[in-house]
Tab-separated table of C-alpha atoms in Angstrom:
chain	number	residue	atom	x	y	z
A	1	MET	CA	110.033	96.491	89.118
A	2	VAL	CA	113.106	97.230	86.988
A	3	TRP	CA	112.256	97.942	83.375
A	4	THR	CA	114.606	97.728	80.431
A	5	LEU	CA	114.659	100.603	77.965
A	6	LEU	CA	112.319	98.590	75.734
A	7	HIS	CA	109.824	98.180	78.592
A	8	SER	CA	109.859	101.942	79.222
A	9	LEU	CA	109.405	102.831	75.566
A	10	ALA	CA	106.583	100.295	75.272
A	11	GLY	CA	104.789	101.853	78.225
A	12	ASP	CA	105.188	105.307	76.668
A	13	ASP	CA	103.889	104.092	73.276
A	14	ASP	CA	107.012	105.544	71.642
A	15	VAL	CA	106.911	103.514	68.447
A	16	GLN	CA	109.726	105.320	66.638
A	17	GLU	CA	112.178	104.700	69.459
A	18	ILE	CA	110.922	101.125	69.854
A	19	ASP	CA	111.541	100.463	66.175
A	20	ALA	CA	115.026	101.972	66.356
A	21	LEU	CA	115.895	99.991	69.488
A	22	LEU	CA	114.691	96.710	68.002
A	23	LYS	CA	117.022	97.245	65.047
A	24	THR	CA	119.957	97.032	67.492
A	25	GLY	CA	119.032	93.437	68.281
A	26	VAL	CA	117.653	93.753	71.816
A	27	ASP	CA	115.768	90.756	73.205
A	28	ILE	CA	112.100	91.511	72.569
A	29	GLU	CA	111.066	88.819	75.075
A	30	GLU	CA	113.264	89.995	77.974
A	31	LYS	CA	111.291	90.116	81.225
A	32	ASP	CA	111.407	92.566	84.130
A	33	LEU	CA	111.623	91.532	87.779
A	34	ALA	CA	107.869	90.878	87.808
A	35	GLY	CA	108.273	88.487	84.882
A	36	LEU	CA	106.610	90.793	82.349
A	37	THR	CA	107.708	91.367	78.761
A	38	ALA	CA	107.601	94.729	76.999
A	39	LEU	CA	104.361	93.576	75.363
A	40	HIS	CA	102.804	93.025	78.799
A	41	VAL	CA	103.793	96.584	79.727
A	42	ALA	CA	102.447	98.086	76.503
A	43	SER	CA	99.178	96.195	76.986
A	44	GLY	CA	98.816	97.251	80.606
A	45	GLU	CA	99.454	100.890	79.732
A	46	GLY	CA	97.048	100.853	76.797
A	47	SER	CA	99.839	101.541	74.299
A	48	SER	CA	98.075	100.125	71.248
A	49	ASN	CA	100.628	101.354	68.715
A	50	ALA	CA	103.471	99.798	70.682
A	51	VAL	CA	101.532	96.533	70.847
A	52	ARG	CA	101.325	96.443	67.050
A	53	VAL	CA	104.998	97.302	66.539
A	54	LEU	CA	106.163	94.722	69.068
A	55	CYS	CA	103.990	91.972	67.581
A	56	ASP	CA	105.008	92.924	64.039
A	57	ASN	CA	108.588	92.378	65.180
A	58	GLY	CA	107.944	88.934	66.613
A	59	ALA	CA	106.802	89.519	70.195
A	60	ASN	CA	104.825	86.575	71.558
A	61	VAL	CA	101.228	87.795	71.798
A	62	ASN	CA	100.501	85.040	74.327
A	63	ALA	CA	103.611	85.398	76.499
A	64	ALA	CA	102.879	84.272	80.069
A	65	ALA	CA	104.325	86.279	82.948
A	66	SER	CA	106.868	84.291	84.943
A	67	TYR	CA	104.964	84.217	88.226
A	68	SER	CA	101.322	85.151	87.677
A	69	HIS	CA	101.101	83.606	84.171
A	70	VAL	CA	99.071	86.621	82.997
A	71	SER	CA	99.054	87.220	79.260
A	72	PRO	CA	99.207	90.614	77.519
A	73	LEU	CA	95.445	90.324	76.960
A	74	HIS	CA	94.896	89.809	80.687
A	75	ARG	CA	96.895	92.997	81.341
A	76	ALA	CA	94.920	95.069	78.833
A	77	VAL	CA	91.620	93.817	80.247
A	78	GLU	CA	92.655	94.270	83.892
A	79	GLU	CA	93.488	97.910	83.197
A	80	GLY	CA	90.343	98.560	81.155
A	81	HIS	CA	92.039	99.238	77.811
A	82	GLU	CA	89.359	98.251	75.312
A	83	GLU	CA	91.209	99.446	72.209
A	84	CYS	CA	94.376	97.635	73.209
A	85	ALA	CA	92.430	94.462	73.982
A	86	GLY	CA	90.851	94.705	70.541
A	87	VAL	CA	94.263	94.973	68.896
A	88	LEU	CA	95.544	91.936	70.789
A	89	ILE	CA	92.469	89.927	69.798
A	90	GLU	CA	92.982	90.983	66.175
A	91	LEU	CA	96.553	89.715	66.502
A	92	LYS	CA	95.220	86.298	67.599
A	93	ALA	CA	95.674	86.563	71.369
A	94	ASP	CA	94.428	83.449	73.160
A	95	LEU	CA	90.980	84.237	74.594
A	96	GLU	CA	91.270	81.264	76.949
A	97	ALA	CA	94.751	82.022	78.336
A	98	ARG	CA	94.918	81.198	82.053
A	99	THR	CA	96.561	82.953	84.980
A	100	LYS	CA	98.168	80.943	87.759
A	101	GLU	CA	94.716	80.823	89.406
A	102	GLY	CA	93.097	79.749	86.143
A	103	PHE	CA	91.354	83.038	85.359
A	104	THR	CA	90.705	83.876	81.709
A	105	PRO	CA	90.542	87.406	80.278
A	106	LEU	CA	86.738	87.134	80.515
A	107	HIS	CA	86.956	86.494	84.260
A	108	GLU	CA	89.082	89.648	84.558
A	109	ALA	CA	86.722	91.722	82.413
A	110	VAL	CA	83.784	90.653	84.573
A	111	ARG	CA	85.707	91.357	87.766
A	112	SER	CA	86.534	94.875	86.541
A	113	GLY	CA	82.873	95.551	85.789
A	114	SER	CA	83.517	96.569	82.177
A	115	MET	CA	80.521	95.670	80.037
A	116	ALA	CA	82.377	96.898	76.942
A	117	LEU	CA	85.219	94.437	77.498
A	118	VAL	CA	82.837	91.602	78.374
A	119	ARG	CA	80.979	92.220	75.100
A	120	LEU	CA	84.219	92.440	73.126
A	121	LEU	CA	85.492	89.127	74.464
A	122	LEU	CA	82.220	87.257	73.995
A	123	GLU	CA	81.720	88.693	70.503
A	124	SER	CA	85.222	87.399	69.783
A	125	GLN	CA	84.086	83.897	70.850
A	126	ALA	CA	85.488	83.720	74.388
A	127	CYS	CA	83.906	80.842	76.328
A	128	VAL	CA	81.138	82.203	78.556
A	129	ASN	CA	81.349	79.174	80.872
A	130	SER	CA	85.126	78.983	81.285
A	131	THR	CA	86.137	78.137	84.844
A	132	CYS	CA	89.171	78.909	86.997
A	133	ASN	CA	91.048	76.482	89.247
A	134	THR	CA	88.169	76.436	91.741
A	135	ARG	CA	85.632	76.049	88.893
A	136	SER	CA	84.237	79.562	89.377
A	137	SER	CA	82.753	80.861	86.136
A	138	PRO	CA	82.562	84.479	84.966
A	139	LEU	CA	78.936	84.426	86.173
A	140	HIS	CA	80.069	83.406	89.663
A	141	ILE	CA	82.450	86.396	89.636
A	142	SER	CA	79.757	88.749	88.354
A	143	ILE	CA	77.248	87.706	91.017
A	144	LEU	CA	79.894	87.967	93.734
A	145	ASN	CA	80.726	91.527	92.662
A	146	GLU	CA	77.054	92.471	92.152
A	147	HIS	CA	77.510	93.452	88.504
A	148	HIS	CA	73.824	92.918	87.706
A	149	GLU	CA	73.862	94.186	84.118
A	150	ILE	CA	76.828	91.973	83.286
A	151	SER	CA	75.151	88.999	84.979
A	152	THR	CA	72.061	89.475	82.816
A	153	PHE	CA	74.205	89.714	79.694
A	154	LEU	CA	76.223	86.607	80.562
A	155	VAL	CA	73.030	84.592	81.013
A	156	SER	CA	71.728	85.895	77.675
A	157	GLN	CA	74.943	84.570	76.114
A	158	GLY	CA	74.484	81.094	77.556
A	159	ALA	CA	76.086	81.267	80.994
A	160	ASP	CA	75.118	78.255	83.110
A	161	VAL	CA	73.226	79.484	86.181
A	162	TYR	CA	73.368	76.084	87.884
A	163	ALA	CA	76.986	74.957	87.298
A	164	PRO	CA	78.664	74.434	90.712
A	165	ASP	CA	82.147	75.515	91.708
A	166	ASP	CA	84.490	73.330	93.771
A	167	TYR	CA	82.445	74.124	96.867
A	168	GLY	CA	79.196	73.007	95.270
A	169	ILE	CA	77.927	76.579	94.951
A	170	SER	CA	76.258	77.707	91.739
A	171	ALA	CA	75.616	81.260	90.556
A	172	CYS	CA	71.987	80.575	91.421
A	173	ASP	CA	73.000	79.754	95.007
A	174	GLN	CA	75.046	82.963	95.199
A	175	SER	CA	72.225	85.232	94.070
A	176	GLY	CA	70.708	86.103	97.428
A	177	SER	CA	69.055	89.448	96.692
A	178	GLU	CA	65.993	90.090	94.548
A	179	GLU	CA	68.072	92.254	92.210
A	180	GLN	CA	70.631	89.498	91.708
A	181	MET	CA	67.956	86.880	91.105
A	182	ARG	CA	66.221	89.137	88.605
A	183	ALA	CA	69.563	89.693	86.863
A	184	ILE	CA	69.995	85.983	86.144
A	185	GLY	CA	66.322	85.319	85.484
A	186	ILE	CA	65.434	83.160	88.472
A	187	TRP	CA	63.364	85.647	90.502
A	188	LYS	CA	60.031	84.579	89.043
A	189	GLN	CA	60.630	80.857	89.551
A	190	ASN	CA	61.861	81.562	93.089
A	191	VAL	CA	58.642	83.441	93.891
A	192	ILE	CA	56.553	80.595	92.454
A	193	LEU	CA	58.500	78.073	94.537
A	194	GLU	CA	57.914	80.102	97.695
A	195	GLU	CA	54.188	80.330	96.892
A	196	VAL	CA	54.019	76.542	96.455
A	197	ILE	CA	55.794	76.035	99.780
A	198	GLN	CA	53.449	78.486	101.504
A	199	SER	CA	50.416	76.650	100.123
A	200	PHE	CA	51.423	73.547	102.102
A	201	MET	CA	51.895	75.408	105.366
């Protein structure tokens, strides 16, 4: 990863030097070897002030990385920077931006296990049932990673328990343990079903 001076300053949140450098006419959208802009770096490092300065000077808030297609919001969420994510959302970052695999920022927030970021994204109107390239929803990801509290919250926000992925597996199918089934609200109906089955045996 070879950063330009602007990338380095963005990561350090050095807004005075960023402002001075931008006045020299540097390319604000120049990418490093990983295909990331200075805004991606600022977002990934949690440099909220740098994010504002870069965007105020015309940086593309929805710039996609060359290879992974991650957006600055993806980077902030992946690294757990709630304040920075909030700034990007305020600056109209696309809540449904997709990585190369089709993951949205909400998928990444769920994967990281951050309830605060999940709440922030959903309160900002992110789609709770967005799916990636294999049609896995954030709820699929939450169940897979055993984030029970997040699973419960996603369901309370309208997550579809029965929507299948490309392999025909729903979040309901994935929830094998009692704790997981309780998290998505299907434990009681599962117990009733088992009792009905037992009554015929």
